[in-house]
Amino acid sequence: MSDATLHDATQDPDDFAVQIADQVESFLVAVTEVAKGDEPDSAVPFLLLEVSQLLLAGGRLGAHEDIVPDERYEPDTGPDADVDELRENFARLLDPIDVYSEVFDPYEPRKAPVPARISDDLTDVITDLRHGMAHYRAGRTTEALWWWQFSYFSNWGSTASATLRALQSVVAHVRLNQPLEELDGLDTDQTPMGDETLEFEAGKVMQEEIGGPLGL
């Protein structure tokens, strides 16, 4: 299935596979455009919207019964496209709010939050979704759905959820006029930290850094 036929009018728009593919494709196109940096002032709220919409597709995949691929072994889709440029663009665009604190598993007690990067998370999600899209465009619809569902549970679902929480927090702090302390020293190279250290390290994202771009 080529790009030209991805949204073929002859396809049933109510078909589950078509709807999921549409949502995935919409996300990939939109966030790639954001990464170009042409409209930096609207990057954070736009990413908040796009990640939220993607997680709707993820929720539908998660609620769906297990999808079984047609073949026992996954067909080779070739090497994944390089995302280093995307990652670097996101990092520049989202500075100084790129690094945030994440809890990997809320059901594991006493696990300290660890630093993560929105730029890393977005490109990680994009890589997973592109892999499934390669199957879909090749006409392997069931394989694509299986991959999107499997990787939703194993990687991109939790990654996108953490990213959404970070983006929502940024927008909420601005809208509620509650600027964070300066981001001083928090980085992904650090070891896991306790609550008191995180509170100190989280620091402050000055309201003028993100309030202006959001039009506040």
GROMACS .gro file of C-alpha atoms in nm:
model
  216
    1MET     CA    1   0.000   0.000   0.000
    2SER     CA    2   0.168   0.321  -0.114
    3ASP     CA    3   0.138   0.670   0.033
    4ALA     CA    4  -0.105   0.753  -0.244
    5THR     CA    5  -0.342   0.476  -0.140
    6LEU     CA    6  -0.299   0.512   0.236
    7HIS     CA    7  -0.623   0.707   0.256
    8ASP     CA    8  -0.790   0.556  -0.049
    9ALA     CA    9  -1.152   0.669  -0.074
   10THR     CA   10  -1.256   0.311  -0.148
   11GLN     CA   11  -1.148   0.202   0.200
   12ASP     CA   12  -1.420   0.177   0.461
   13PRO     CA   13  -1.367   0.476   0.697
   14ASP     CA   14  -1.536   0.278   0.974
   15ASP     CA   15  -1.281  -0.002   0.947
   16PHE     CA   16  -1.073  -0.031   1.266
   17ALA     CA   17  -0.742  -0.067   1.081
   18VAL     CA   18  -0.811   0.237   0.864
   19GLN     CA   19  -0.899   0.451   1.164
   20ILE     CA   20  -0.589   0.351   1.359
   21ALA     CA   21  -0.365   0.406   1.056
   22ASP     CA   22  -0.522   0.747   0.999
   23GLN     CA   23  -0.453   0.850   1.359
   24VAL     CA   24  -0.096   0.722   1.344
   25GLU     CA   25  -0.027   0.893   1.012
   26SER     CA   26  -0.180   1.219   1.137
   27PHE     CA   27   0.048   1.213   1.441
   28LEU     CA   28   0.360   1.137   1.238
   29VAL     CA   29   0.293   1.415   0.989
   30ALA     CA   30   0.199   1.670   1.255
   31VAL     CA   31   0.490   1.620   1.495
   32THR     CA   32   0.739   1.609   1.208
   33GLU     CA   33   0.611   1.950   1.103
   34VAL     CA   34   0.642   2.078   1.461
   35ALA     CA   35   1.004   1.959   1.474
   36LYS     CA   36   1.091   2.187   1.182
   37GLY     CA   37   1.054   2.478   1.425
   38ASP     CA   38   0.857   2.702   1.189
   39GLU     CA   39   0.608   2.787   1.465
   40PRO     CA   40   0.800   2.757   1.794
   41ASP     CA   41   0.548   2.969   1.983
   42SER     CA   42   0.279   2.702   1.950
   43ALA     CA   43   0.499   2.392   1.981
   44VAL     CA   44   0.407   2.290   2.337
   45PRO     CA   45   0.027   2.319   2.311
   46PHE     CA   46   0.032   2.162   1.965
   47LEU     CA   47   0.233   1.864   2.089
   48LEU     CA   48  -0.006   1.834   2.383
   49LEU     CA   49  -0.294   1.804   2.140
   50GLU     CA   50  -0.121   1.557   1.908
   51VAL     CA   51   0.002   1.325   2.182
   52SER     CA   52  -0.345   1.329   2.339
   53GLN     CA   53  -0.504   1.226   2.011
   54LEU     CA   54  -0.244   0.953   1.955
   55LEU     CA   55  -0.319   0.804   2.296
   56LEU     CA   56  -0.682   0.769   2.192
   57ALA     CA   57  -0.563   0.532   1.919
   58GLY     CA   58  -0.345   0.360   2.178
   59GLY     CA   59  -0.639   0.318   2.411
   60ARG     CA   60  -0.841   0.158   2.133
   61LEU     CA   61  -0.555  -0.080   2.057
   62GLY     CA   62  -0.520  -0.160   2.426
   63ALA     CA   63  -0.890  -0.236   2.465
   64HIS     CA   64  -0.899  -0.449   2.151
   65GLU     CA   65  -0.859  -0.824   2.172
   66ASP     CA   66  -0.512  -0.960   2.103
   67ILE     CA   67  -0.424  -0.916   1.737
   68VAL     CA   68  -0.252  -1.220   1.588
   69PRO     CA   69  -0.023  -1.162   1.286
   70ASP     CA   70  -0.071  -1.361   0.969
   71GLU     CA   71   0.285  -1.492   0.970
   72ARG     CA   72   0.481  -1.655   1.249
   73TYR     CA   73   0.783  -1.433   1.194
   74GLU     CA   74   0.764  -1.061   1.135
   75PRO     CA   75   0.851  -0.966   0.774
   76ASP     CA   76   1.158  -0.747   0.739
   77THR     CA   77   1.071  -0.380   0.689
   78GLY     CA   78   1.432  -0.277   0.635
   79PRO     CA   79   1.631  -0.044   0.860
   80ASP     CA   80   1.438   0.210   1.063
   81ALA     CA   81   1.477   0.568   0.946
   82ASP     CA   82   1.730   0.777   1.137
   83VAL     CA   83   1.565   1.007   1.393
   84ASP     CA   84   1.872   1.187   1.528
   85GLU     CA   85   1.788   1.509   1.344
   86LEU     CA   86   1.431   1.498   1.473
   87ARG     CA   87   1.557   1.442   1.828
   88GLU     CA   88   1.798   1.734   1.807
   89ASN     CA   89   1.529   1.961   1.663
   90PHE     CA   90   1.287   1.872   1.941
   91ALA     CA   91   1.557   1.927   2.203
   92ARG     CA   92   1.631   2.276   2.073
   93LEU     CA   93   1.264   2.358   2.035
   94LEU     CA   94   1.169   2.244   2.386
   95ASP     CA   95   1.463   2.387   2.576
   96PRO     CA   96   1.446   2.455   2.875
   97ILE     CA   97   1.154   2.222   2.949
   98ASP     CA   98   1.287   1.915   2.765
   99VAL     CA   99   1.399   1.731   3.080
  100TYR     CA  100   1.132   1.615   3.326
  101SER     CA  101   1.085   1.356   3.602
  102GLU     CA  102   0.917   1.024   3.528
  103VAL     CA  103   0.801   0.724   3.731
  104PHE     CA  104   0.834   0.419   3.508
  105ASP     CA  105   0.581   0.194   3.682
  106PRO     CA  106   0.327   0.347   3.923
  107TYR     CA  107   0.252   0.000   4.061
  108GLU     CA  108   0.609  -0.065   4.173
  109PRO     CA  109   0.631   0.072   4.529
  110ARG     CA  110   0.909   0.304   4.639
  111LYS     CA  111   1.055   0.352   4.293
  112ALA     CA  112   1.215   0.695   4.272
  113PRO     CA  113   1.139   0.915   3.969
  114VAL     CA  114   1.413   0.941   3.709
  115PRO     CA  115   1.497   1.217   3.460
  116ALA     CA  116   1.369   1.179   3.105
  117ARG     CA  117   1.359   1.393   2.793
  118ILE     CA  118   1.052   1.483   2.590
  119SER     CA  119   1.270   1.494   2.276
  120ASP     CA  120   1.389   1.137   2.336
  121ASP     CA  121   1.037   1.019   2.411
  122LEU     CA  122   0.883   1.171   2.100
  123THR     CA  123   1.142   1.019   1.869
  124ASP     CA  124   1.108   0.684   2.045
  125VAL     CA  125   0.732   0.689   1.981
  126ILE     CA  126   0.784   0.800   1.621
  127THR     CA  127   1.022   0.509   1.558
  128ASP     CA  128   0.767   0.255   1.684
  129LEU     CA  129   0.484   0.406   1.482
  130ARG     CA  130   0.688   0.431   1.162
  131HIS     CA  131   0.779   0.064   1.191
  132GLY     CA  132   0.413  -0.033   1.197
  133MET     CA  133   0.334   0.210   0.917
  134ALA     CA  134   0.591   0.037   0.697
  135HIS     CA  135   0.389  -0.284   0.731
  136TYR     CA  136   0.064  -0.101   0.664
  137ARG     CA  137   0.193   0.067   0.349
  138ALA     CA  138   0.318  -0.270   0.227
  139GLY     CA  139  -0.036  -0.406   0.256
  140ARG     CA  140   0.034  -0.609   0.573
  141THR     CA  141  -0.256  -0.461   0.769
  142THR     CA  142  -0.278  -0.730   1.038
  143GLU     CA  143   0.098  -0.717   1.090
  144ALA     CA  144   0.079  -0.339   1.131
  145LEU     CA  145  -0.201  -0.363   1.384
  146TRP     CA  146  -0.017  -0.636   1.573
  147TRP     CA  147   0.298  -0.425   1.590
  148TRP     CA  148   0.116  -0.109   1.700
  149GLN     CA  149  -0.070  -0.302   1.969
  150PHE     CA  150   0.238  -0.492   2.091
  151SER     CA  151   0.461  -0.183   2.099
  152TYR     CA  152   0.181   0.016   2.266
  153PHE     CA  153   0.195  -0.225   2.559
  154SER     CA  154   0.572  -0.267   2.558
  155ASN     CA  155   0.698   0.084   2.483
  156TRP     CA  156   0.522   0.369   2.308
  157GLY     CA  157   0.208   0.367   2.520
  158SER     CA  158   0.387   0.436   2.848
  159THR     CA  159   0.635   0.667   2.677
  160ALA     CA  160   0.363   0.878   2.516
  161SER     CA  161   0.168   0.883   2.843
  162ALA     CA  162   0.469   1.018   3.033
  163THR     CA  163   0.529   1.276   2.761
  164LEU     CA  164   0.167   1.386   2.776
  165ARG     CA  165   0.188   1.431   3.152
  166ALA     CA  166   0.498   1.648   3.114
  167LEU     CA  167   0.343   1.864   2.840
  168GLN     CA  168   0.019   1.899   3.033
  169SER     CA  169   0.212   2.005   3.342
  170VAL     CA  170   0.397   2.276   3.149
  171VAL     CA  171   0.077   2.419   3.006
  172ALA     CA  172  -0.102   2.394   3.342
  173HIS     CA  173   0.175   2.581   3.528
  174VAL     CA  174   0.155   2.863   3.276
  175ARG     CA  175  -0.225   2.885   3.261
  176LEU     CA  176  -0.255   2.872   3.640
  177ASN     CA  177   0.025   3.125   3.685
  178GLN     CA  178   0.232   2.879   3.887
  179PRO     CA  179   0.588   2.898   3.746
  180LEU     CA  180   0.818   2.610   3.834
  181GLU     CA  181   1.153   2.661   3.996
  182GLU     CA  182   1.451   2.697   3.765
  183LEU     CA  183   1.565   2.374   3.597
  184ASP     CA  184   1.911   2.363   3.751
  185GLY     CA  185   2.107   2.040   3.721
  186LEU     CA  186   1.832   1.795   3.633
  187ASP     CA  187   1.957   1.573   3.354
  188THR     CA  188   1.913   1.224   3.216
  189ASP     CA  189   2.270   1.124   3.305
  190GLN     CA  190   2.195   1.138   3.676
  191THR     CA  191   2.112   0.841   3.896
  192PRO     CA  192   1.758   0.805   4.039
  193MET     CA  193   1.683   1.066   4.303
  194GLY     CA  194   1.462   1.085   4.609
  195ASP     CA  195   1.161   1.310   4.642
  196GLU     CA  196   1.348   1.588   4.824
  197THR     CA  197   1.625   1.594   4.564
  198LEU     CA  198   1.374   1.597   4.280
  199GLU     CA  199   1.189   1.885   4.438
  200PHE     CA  200   1.512   2.080   4.454
  201GLU     CA  201   1.637   1.978   4.110
  202ALA     CA  202   1.310   2.030   3.927
  203GLY     CA  203   1.380   2.398   3.973
  204LYS     CA  204   1.194   2.668   3.787
  205VAL     CA  205   1.087   2.709   3.425
  206MET     CA  206   1.048   3.087   3.419
  207GLN     CA  207   0.702   3.190   3.313
  208GLU     CA  208   0.839   3.423   3.049
  209GLU     CA  209   1.012   3.126   2.883
  210ILE     CA  210   0.683   2.956   2.802
  211GLY     CA  211   0.414   3.207   2.890
  212GLY     CA  212   0.502   3.430   2.597
  213PRO     CA  213   0.492   3.152   2.339
  214LEU     CA  214   0.154   3.043   2.472
  215GLY     CA  215   0.020   3.396   2.430
  216LEU     CA  216  -0.021   3.465   2.803
   0.00000   0.00000   0.00000
